[in-house]
CSV table of C-alpha atoms and ligand atoms in Angstrom, one decimal:
chain,number,residue,atom,x,y,z
A,1,UNK,CA,32.9,14.6,-26.7
A,2,UNK,CA,35.5,14.7,-24.2
A,3,UNK,CA,38.7,16.3,-25.5
A,4,UNK,CA,40.9,14.3,-23.5
A,5,UNK,CA,39.5,10.6,-23.6
A,6,UNK,CA,37.7,10.9,-27.1
A,7,UNK,CA,35.0,9.1,-25.5
A,8,UNK,CA,31.3,10.3,-26.0
A,9,UNK,CA,29.6,11.5,-23.2
A,10,UNK,CA,27.4,8.7,-22.8
A,11,UNK,CA,27.2,4.7,-22.5
A,12,UNK,CA,26.3,2.9,-25.6
A,13,UNK,CA,23.1,0.6,-24.7
A,14,UNK,CA,23.8,-1.3,-27.9
A,15,UNK,CA,25.3,-4.0,-25.4
A,16,UNK,CA,22.4,-3.9,-23.3
A,17,UNK,CA,21.0,-7.4,-22.6
A,18,UNK,CA,17.2,-7.3,-23.4
A,19,UNK,CA,15.0,-10.7,-23.0
A,20,UNK,CA,14.7,-12.9,-25.9
A,21,UNK,CA,10.8,-12.7,-25.8
A,22,UNK,CA,8.1,-10.8,-23.8
A,23,UNK,CA,4.4,-11.9,-23.3
A,24,UNK,CA,1.8,-9.8,-23.8
A,25,UNK,CA,-1.5,-9.4,-22.1
A,26,UNK,CA,-4.4,-8.2,-24.2
A,27,UNK,CA,-6.7,-5.6,-22.2
A,28,UNK,CA,-8.8,-4.3,-25.3
A,29,UNK,CA,-11.8,-6.3,-24.6
A,30,UNK,CA,-11.9,-5.2,-20.7
A,31,UNK,CA,-9.8,-2.3,-19.9
A,32,UNK,CA,-10.6,-1.1,-23.6
A,33,UNK,CA,-14.4,-1.3,-23.8
A,34,UNK,CA,-15.1,-0.9,-19.8
A,35,UNK,CA,-14.0,2.7,-20.8
A,36,UNK,CA,-16.2,3.3,-23.4
A,37,UNK,CA,-19.2,5.9,-23.4
A,38,UNK,CA,-21.4,3.0,-24.8
A,39,UNK,CA,-22.0,-0.6,-24.0
A,40,UNK,CA,-21.7,-3.1,-26.9
A,41,UNK,CA,-23.1,-6.4,-27.4
A,42,UNK,CA,-21.9,-9.7,-26.5
A,43,UNK,CA,-21.4,-11.1,-29.4
A,44,UNK,CA,-19.2,-8.0,-30.9
A,45,UNK,CA,-16.9,-8.5,-27.3
A,46,UNK,CA,-16.4,-12.1,-28.1
A,47,UNK,CA,-15.9,-11.1,-32.0
A,48,UNK,CA,-12.9,-8.9,-30.9
A,49,UNK,CA,-11.5,-11.3,-28.2
A,50,UNK,CA,-11.7,-14.1,-31.0
A,51,UNK,CA,-10.0,-11.8,-33.6
A,52,UNK,CA,-7.4,-10.9,-30.9
A,53,UNK,CA,-6.5,-14.6,-30.5
A,54,UNK,CA,-6.0,-14.9,-34.0
A,55,UNK,CA,-3.3,-12.5,-33.9
A,56,UNK,CA,-1.1,-14.8,-31.9
A,57,UNK,CA,-2.0,-13.1,-28.5
A,58,UNK,CA,-1.7,-16.0,-25.9
A,59,UNK,CA,-3.4,-14.0,-23.1
A,60,UNK,CA,-6.6,-12.2,-23.2
A,61,UNK,CA,-8.4,-10.4,-20.8
A,62,UNK,CA,-11.9,-11.2,-21.8
A,63,UNK,CA,-14.1,-9.5,-19.2
A,64,UNK,CA,-14.9,-8.6,-15.6
A,65,UNK,CA,-17.2,-9.9,-12.9
A,66,UNK,CA,-17.9,-6.2,-11.3
A,67,UNK,CA,-20.7,-4.9,-10.3
A,68,UNK,CA,-23.0,-3.9,-13.5
A,69,UNK,CA,-23.8,-0.7,-11.4
A,70,UNK,CA,-20.6,0.1,-10.9
A,71,UNK,CA,-19.1,-0.5,-14.6
A,72,UNK,CA,-22.4,-1.3,-16.9
A,73,UNK,CA,-20.0,-1.9,-19.9
A,74,UNK,CA,-18.8,-5.0,-18.6
A,75,UNK,CA,-22.4,-6.3,-17.7
A,76,UNK,CA,-22.9,-9.5,-19.4
A,77,UNK,CA,-19.2,-10.6,-19.5
A,78,UNK,CA,-20.5,-14.4,-18.6
A,79,UNK,CA,-22.6,-14.0,-22.4
A,80,UNK,CA,-18.9,-13.2,-23.8
A,81,UNK,CA,-17.2,-16.0,-22.5
A,82,UNK,CA,-20.1,-18.5,-23.7
A,83,UNK,CA,-20.1,-16.9,-27.4
A,84,UNK,CA,-15.9,-17.7,-27.7
A,85,UNK,CA,-14.7,-19.5,-30.5
A,86,UNK,CA,-12.0,-20.6,-27.8
A,87,UNK,CA,-8.6,-21.2,-29.7
A,88,UNK,CA,-6.2,-23.7,-27.8
A,89,UNK,CA,-3.5,-22.2,-26.2
A,90,UNK,CA,-5.3,-19.2,-25.6
A,91,UNK,CA,-5.7,-18.1,-21.7
A,92,UNK,CA,-9.2,-16.3,-21.5
A,93,UNK,CA,-9.0,-14.3,-18.0
A,94,UNK,CA,-11.7,-12.0,-16.2
A,95,UNK,CA,-11.4,-9.6,-13.4
A,96,UNK,CA,-12.7,-10.5,-10.0
A,97,UNK,CA,-13.0,-8.0,-7.4
A,98,UNK,CA,-14.5,-10.4,-4.6
A,99,UNK,CA,-16.0,-14.3,-4.3
A,100,UNK,CA,-19.3,-13.2,-5.9
A,101,UNK,CA,-17.3,-12.2,-9.2
A,102,UNK,CA,-15.0,-15.2,-8.8
A,103,UNK,CA,-18.2,-17.5,-8.6
A,104,UNK,CA,-19.6,-15.8,-12.1
A,105,UNK,CA,-16.3,-16.1,-13.8
A,106,UNK,CA,-15.9,-20.1,-12.9
A,107,UNK,CA,-19.4,-20.7,-14.1
A,108,UNK,CA,-18.7,-18.6,-17.4
A,109,UNK,CA,-15.5,-20.7,-18.0
A,110,UNK,CA,-12.7,-18.2,-17.4
A,111,UNK,CA,-9.4,-19.8,-17.5
A,112,UNK,CA,-7.7,-17.5,-15.2
A,113,UNK,CA,-9.0,-14.4,-12.8
A,114,UNK,CA,-7.4,-11.4,-11.6
A,115,UNK,CA,-7.8,-9.5,-8.3
A,116,UNK,CA,-7.4,-6.0,-8.1
A,117,UNK,CA,-5.9,-3.5,-5.4
A,118,UNK,CA,-4.7,0.1,-5.2
A,119,UNK,CA,-1.5,1.3,-4.2
A,120,UNK,CA,-3.6,4.4,-2.4
A,121,UNK,CA,-6.3,4.6,-0.6
A,122,UNK,CA,-8.2,7.3,-2.4
A,123,UNK,CA,-8.4,5.0,-5.7
A,124,UNK,CA,-9.3,1.8,-3.5
A,125,UNK,CA,-12.2,3.8,-2.1
A,126,UNK,CA,-13.5,5.0,-5.6
A,127,UNK,CA,-12.9,1.9,-7.6
A,128,UNK,CA,-13.9,-0.9,-5.4
A,129,UNK,CA,-15.2,0.9,-2.3
A,130,UNK,CA,-13.0,-0.3,0.5
A,131,UNK,CA,-9.7,0.5,2.1
A,132,UNK,CA,-6.4,-1.2,0.9
A,133,UNK,CA,-6.4,-3.4,3.8
A,134,UNK,CA,-10.0,-4.3,3.7
A,135,UNK,CA,-9.6,-5.2,-0.3
A,136,UNK,CA,-7.0,-7.6,0.3
A,137,UNK,CA,-9.2,-9.5,3.1
A,138,UNK,CA,-11.9,-9.5,0.4
A,139,UNK,CA,-9.3,-11.3,-2.0
A,140,UNK,CA,-8.6,-14.2,0.9
A,141,UNK,CA,-11.7,-16.4,0.1
A,142,UNK,CA,-11.2,-15.8,-3.8
A,143,UNK,CA,-7.3,-17.1,-3.3
A,144,UNK,CA,-8.9,-19.9,-1.6
A,145,UNK,CA,-11.9,-20.8,-4.0
A,146,UNK,CA,-9.0,-20.1,-6.9
A,147,UNK,CA,-7.0,-22.8,-5.4
A,148,UNK,CA,-9.7,-25.4,-4.9
A,149,UNK,CA,-10.5,-25.0,-8.8
A,150,UNK,CA,-6.9,-25.2,-9.5
A,151,UNK,CA,-7.3,-21.8,-11.4
A,152,UNK,CA,-4.3,-19.0,-11.5
A,153,UNK,CA,-5.0,-15.8,-10.0
A,154,UNK,CA,-3.3,-12.6,-11.1
A,155,UNK,CA,-2.9,-9.4,-9.2
A,156,UNK,CA,-3.2,-5.9,-10.1
A,157,UNK,CA,-1.7,-3.0,-8.1
A,158,UNK,CA,-3.2,0.5,-9.5
A,159,UNK,CA,-1.9,4.0,-9.2
A,160,UNK,CA,2.0,2.7,-8.9
A,161,UNK,CA,3.1,6.2,-10.2
A,162,UNK,CA,0.5,8.5,-8.8
A,163,UNK,CA,-3.2,8.4,-7.8
A,164,UNK,CA,-5.7,10.9,-9.1
A,165,UNK,CA,-7.1,11.3,-5.7
A,166,UNK,CA,-4.1,11.2,-3.3
A,167,UNK,CA,-1.2,12.4,-5.8
A,168,UNK,CA,2.1,11.0,-5.1
A,169,UNK,CA,2.6,7.4,-4.2
A,170,UNK,CA,6.0,6.2,-2.7
A,171,UNK,CA,7.8,3.1,-4.4
A,172,UNK,CA,7.6,1.3,-0.9
A,173,UNK,CA,4.1,1.6,-0.9
A,174,UNK,CA,3.4,0.3,-4.2
A,175,UNK,CA,6.0,-2.9,-3.4
A,176,UNK,CA,4.3,-3.6,-0.1
A,177,UNK,CA,0.9,-3.7,-1.8
A,178,UNK,CA,2.6,-5.8,-4.5
A,179,UNK,CA,4.0,-8.2,-2.3
A,180,UNK,CA,1.0,-8.7,-0.3
A,181,UNK,CA,-0.6,-10.2,-3.3
A,182,UNK,CA,2.3,-12.2,-4.2
A,183,UNK,CA,2.1,-13.6,-0.6
A,184,UNK,CA,-1.4,-14.7,-0.8
A,185,UNK,CA,-0.9,-16.5,-3.9
A,186,UNK,CA,-1.5,-14.3,-6.9
A,187,UNK,CA,1.5,-15.8,-9.9
A,188,UNK,CA,2.0,-12.4,-11.2
A,189,UNK,CA,1.7,-8.9,-10.3
A,190,UNK,CA,0.4,-6.4,-12.7
A,191,UNK,CA,1.9,-2.8,-11.9
A,192,UNK,CA,-0.7,-0.2,-13.0
A,193,UNK,CA,0.3,3.1,-13.9
A,194,UNK,CA,-3.5,4.0,-14.4
A,195,UNK,CA,-3.6,7.6,-15.1
A,196,UNK,CA,-0.3,7.3,-17.3
A,197,UNK,CA,1.8,10.0,-15.3
A,198,UNK,CA,4.8,7.8,-14.9
A,199,UNK,CA,8.3,8.8,-16.3
A,200,UNK,CA,11.2,6.4,-17.0
A,201,UNK,CA,13.4,6.7,-14.2
A,202,UNK,CA,10.2,6.7,-11.5
A,203,UNK,CA,9.1,3.2,-13.4
A,204,UNK,CA,12.7,2.1,-12.5
A,205,UNK,CA,12.5,2.7,-9.4
A,206,UNK,CA,9.2,1.4,-8.3
A,207,UNK,CA,10.3,-1.9,-10.4
A,208,UNK,CA,13.3,-2.2,-8.4
A,209,UNK,CA,11.3,-1.5,-4.9
A,210,UNK,CA,8.9,-4.3,-5.9
A,211,UNK,CA,11.6,-6.5,-7.0
A,212,UNK,CA,13.1,-6.7,-3.8
A,213,UNK,CA,10.6,-8.9,-2.3
A,214,UNK,CA,8.6,-10.3,-5.6
A,215,UNK,CA,10.3,-12.1,-7.9
A,216,UNK,CA,11.3,-10.0,-11.1
A,217,UNK,CA,9.6,-12.3,-13.6
A,218,UNK,CA,6.4,-12.2,-11.7
A,219,UNK,CA,6.0,-8.5,-12.6
A,220,UNK,CA,4.2,-7.1,-15.4
A,221,UNK,CA,3.6,-3.4,-16.7
A,222,UNK,CA,0.3,-2.2,-17.1
A,223,UNK,CA,1.0,1.4,-18.4
A,224,UNK,CA,-1.9,3.8,-19.4
A,225,UNK,CA,-0.6,6.3,-22.2
A,226,UNK,CA,-2.1,9.4,-20.9
A,227,UNK,CA,0.9,11.5,-21.1
A,228,UNK,CA,2.7,9.4,-23.8
A,229,UNK,CA,5.0,8.1,-21.6
A,230,UNK,CA,4.0,4.2,-21.8
A,231,UNK,CA,6.2,3.0,-24.3
A,232,UNK,CA,9.2,4.9,-23.0
A,233,UNK,CA,8.5,3.8,-19.5
A,234,UNK,CA,8.2,0.0,-20.9
A,235,UNK,CA,11.6,0.6,-22.6
A,236,UNK,CA,13.0,1.9,-19.4
A,237,UNK,CA,11.7,-1.5,-17.9
A,238,UNK,CA,13.1,-3.8,-20.5
A,239,UNK,CA,16.4,-2.8,-19.3
A,240,UNK,CA,15.9,-4.1,-15.9
A,241,UNK,CA,14.4,-7.5,-16.7
A,242,UNK,CA,10.6,-7.1,-17.6
A,243,UNK,CA,9.3,-9.7,-19.6
A,244,UNK,CA,5.5,-9.3,-19.2
A,245,UNK,CA,3.4,-6.3,-20.9
A,246,UNK,CA,0.1,-5.3,-20.8
A,247,UNK,CA,-1.4,-3.4,-23.7
A,248,UNK,CA,-4.6,-2.5,-25.5
A,249,UNK,CA,-5.3,-3.2,-29.2
A,250,UNK,CA,-5.8,0.5,-30.8
A,251,UNK,CA,-4.9,2.0,-27.5
A,252,UNK,CA,-8.4,1.4,-26.1
A,253,UNK,CA,-9.2,1.8,-22.4
A,254,UNK,CA,-9.2,3.7,-19.4
A,255,UNK,CA,-10.8,3.5,-15.9
A,256,UNK,CA,-14.3,4.8,-15.2
A,257,UNK,CA,-12.8,5.6,-11.5
A,258,UNK,CA,-9.6,7.6,-13.1
A,259,UNK,CA,-11.3,10.5,-14.9
A,260,UNK,CA,-8.9,11.9,-17.8
A,261,UNK,CA,-7.2,8.7,-17.8
A,262,UNK,CA,-6.4,7.4,-21.9
A,263,UNK,CA,-6.0,3.8,-22.7
A,264,UNK,CA,-3.5,1.4,-22.2
A,265,UNK,CA,-0.2,1.6,-24.4
A,266,UNK,CA,-1.4,0.5,-27.8
A,267,UNK,CA,-0.5,-3.5,-28.5
A,268,UNK,CA,0.6,-2.6,-32.1
A,269,UNK,CA,3.0,0.2,-30.8
A,270,UNK,CA,4.2,-2.6,-28.1
A,271,UNK,CA,4.7,-5.1,-31.0
A,272,UNK,CA,6.2,-2.7,-33.3
A,273,UNK,CA,8.9,-1.9,-30.7
A,274,UNK,CA,9.7,-5.1,-29.4
A,275,UNK,CA,10.1,-7.1,-33.0
A,276,UNK,CA,12.0,-3.7,-34.3
A,277,UNK,CA,14.7,-4.6,-31.5
A,278,UNK,CA,14.6,-8.3,-31.9
A,279,UNK,CA,12.4,-9.5,-29.2
A,280,UNK,CA,10.1,-12.0,-30.2
A,281,UNK,CA,6.5,-11.7,-29.2
A,282,UNK,CA,4.8,-14.4,-31.5
A,283,UNK,CA,2.3,-11.8,-32.6
A,284,UNK,CA,1.5,-11.3,-36.4
A,285,UNK,CA,1.3,-7.0,-37.0
A,286,UNK,CA,-0.5,-7.4,-40.2
A,287,UNK,CA,-3.5,-9.5,-38.0
A,288,UNK,CA,-3.2,-6.7,-35.5
A,289,UNK,CA,-4.1,-4.0,-37.8
A,290,UNK,CA,-6.8,-5.8,-39.4
A,291,UNK,CA,-8.2,-6.1,-35.4
A,292,UNK,CA,-7.6,-2.5,-34.7
A,293,UNK,CA,-9.6,-1.8,-38.2
A,294,UNK,CA,-12.6,-4.0,-37.1
A,295,UNK,CA,-12.8,-2.3,-33.7
A,296,UNK,CA,-12.4,1.3,-35.0
A,297,UNK,CA,-15.5,0.7,-37.6
A,298,UNK,CA,-17.4,-0.9,-34.7
A,299,UNK,CA,-16.8,2.0,-32.2
A,300,UNK,CA,-16.1,4.5,-34.5
A,301,UNK,CA,-13.4,5.9,-33.2
A,302,UNK,CA,-9.7,6.9,-34.3
A,303,UNK,CA,-6.7,4.7,-33.4
A,304,UNK,CA,-4.6,5.7,-30.5
A,305,UNK,CA,-1.5,3.8,-31.9
A,306,UNK,CA,1.0,5.7,-33.6
A,307,UNK,CA,2.6,2.6,-35.2
A,308,UNK,CA,-0.9,1.3,-36.4
A,309,UNK,CA,-2.1,4.5,-37.8
A,310,UNK,CA,1.7,4.9,-39.8
A,311,UNK,CA,1.6,1.3,-40.9
A,312,UNK,CA,-2.1,1.6,-42.3
A,313,UNK,CA,-0.7,4.4,-44.0
A,314,UNK,CA,2.3,2.9,-45.6
A,315,UNK,CA,0.4,-0.2,-46.5
A,316,UNK,CA,-1.9,2.1,-48.6
A,317,UNK,CA,0.9,3.7,-50.4
A,318,UNK,CA,3.1,1.1,-51.2
B,401,HMG,P1,-19.6,-2.4,-2.8
B,401,HMG,O1,-21.0,-1.4,-3.4
B,401,HMG,O2,-19.1,-2.2,-1.9
B,401,HMG,O3,-20.3,-4.0,-2.8
B,401,HMG,O4,-19.1,-2.6,-4.4
B,401,HMG,P2,-21.4,-4.6,-2.0
B,401,HMG,O5,-21.1,-6.0,-1.7
B,401,HMG,O6,-21.8,-3.9,-0.8
B,401,HMG,O7,-22.4,-5.0,-3.3
B,401,HMG,C1,-23.2,-3.8,-3.7
B,401,HMG,C2,-24.3,-4.2,-4.9
B,401,HMG,O8,-23.4,-4.9,-5.9
B,401,HMG,C3,-25.1,-5.4,-4.6
B,401,HMG,O9,-25.9,-5.5,-5.6
B,401,HMG,C4,-24.1,-6.6,-5.0
B,401,HMG,O10,-24.9,-8.0,-5.1
B,401,HMG,C5,-23.5,-6.3,-6.2
B,401,HMG,P3,-27.3,-4.8,-5.0
B,401,HMG,O11,-27.7,-5.6,-3.7
B,401,HMG,O12,-27.2,-3.4,-4.5
B,401,HMG,O13,-28.1,-5.0,-6.3
B,401,HMG,N1,-22.1,-6.9,-6.5
B,401,HMG,C6,-21.6,-7.5,-7.5
B,401,HMG,N2,-22.5,-7.5,-8.8
B,401,HMG,C7,-21.7,-8.4,-9.7
B,401,HMG,N3,-20.5,-9.0,-9.6
B,401,HMG,C8,-20.1,-8.7,-8.5
B,401,HMG,C9,-20.4,-8.0,-7.5
B,401,HMG,N4,-20.4,-7.7,-6.2
B,401,HMG,C10,-21.1,-7.1,-5.7
B,401,HMG,N5,-18.8,-9.3,-8.6
B,401,HMG,C11,-17.4,-3.6,-5.8
B,401,HMG,C12,-17.7,-3.3,-4.3
B,401,HMG,C13,-16.3,-4.1,-5.9
B,401,HMG,C14,-18.4,-4.6,-6.1
B,401,HMG,C15,-17.6,-2.4,-6.6
B,401,HMG,O14,-17.2,-1.2,-6.4
B,401,HMG,C16,-17.3,-2.9,-8.0
B,401,HMG,O15,-17.8,-3.7,-8.7
B,401,HMG,N6,-16.3,-1.9,-8.8
B,401,HMG,C17,-15.6,-2.4,-9.9
B,401,HMG,C18,-14.6,-1.2,-10.3
B,401,HMG,C19,-14.3,-1.7,-11.7
B,401,HMG,O16,-14.5,-2.4,-12.3
B,401,HMG,N7,-13.4,-0.8,-12.0
B,401,HMG,C20,-12.5,-1.2,-13.2
B,401,HMG,C21,-11.6,-2.2,-13.3
B,401,HMG,S1,-10.0,-1.9,-12.3
B,401,HMG,C22,-9.1,-1.1,-13.3
B,401,HMG,O17,-9.6,-0.8,-14.6
B,401,HMG,C23,-7.7,-1.1,-12.9
B,401,HMG,C24,-6.8,-2.0,-13.9
B,401,HMG,O18,-7.1,-1.9,-15.5
B,401,HMG,C25,-5.1,-1.5,-13.5
B,401,HMG,C26,-5.0,-0.1,-13.8
B,401,HMG,O19,-5.2,0.3,-14.8
B,401,HMG,O20,-4.3,0.1,-12.5
B,401,HMG,C27,-6.9,-3.5,-13.5
B,402,MG,MG1,-6.1,-0.2,-16.7
């Protein structure tokens, strides 16, 4: 406490403006399952997606149409799409690295697709076997085809807070790739902390750099929780106007080309925090816990969601 003016030495955040509602994009069935050591049947993957849709989630990435040699866990995504019990009002999307993937996604009935680039050259090469510039060129025909089919395209930028191969990545470089995706027609750019190394002020600097030339309401946060920073980084960006968050049931996930990276921030943790702050998500936390229980049972792995584990215990004890 400052003796002279008796004011506390911090600024109260209670008056901070936060968004009234936030949109969540569920990653469990794609980012989550792509990094499991084993592959799962299309029917199990579809059941996970159906259960996720019944929690109130409106945007679900259901699979990816990439080389099955590169990511065998996502092979058969067309069968996942055809096994879905589609819920009206839910958008079922898919990752597509090139035109071949886009055509497969369209044939499978994806409502929306996503292209994925990297802010670092090292990860671009390892993940999609080309430079950043080449990847953007590959996305052009995908954008053209999507336009013809009246399909929306989301864009990802990986390694926004650091690269497992190149180390530091500059905010300007992140903003340049994000804006390139925006300029080519992606309606939303999801900023991926692929290896979960970011901290809050860094997240703010990157968000500020990106929002200089790409509308803030078109930016999403896709934070992996390797260093336990994802929720804090999301909070930091909510202060800056973030309204779209990618998360994964039970904190599942990771990228086969980002060794050691853990899952996305857990959907249960994000919903618990947002609802606790009075920010609407439209998601039923109890239904999420049931879905998490299903996936633990099927995958045989423990939850990476702190709120999920705590709520299950408190429900058992009540
Ligand atoms: P390439 O070897 O340069 O491509 O791979 P290619 O065109 O020379 O084709 C090689 C082979 O792949 C050919 O088959 C193609 O037909 C086949 P072959 O003749 O050898 O039998 N192929 C395909 N098969 C199915 N679907 C396709 C497709 N395209 C080519 N769409 C490629 C380039 C991009 C295809 C490859 O590197 C690849 O599939 N990479 C996938 C990487 C991936 O899925 N990573 C994980 C998702 S990204 C992520 O998790 C990050 C994110 O979550 C955000 C974050 O956290 O930062 C989004
Ligand atoms: Mg990811």
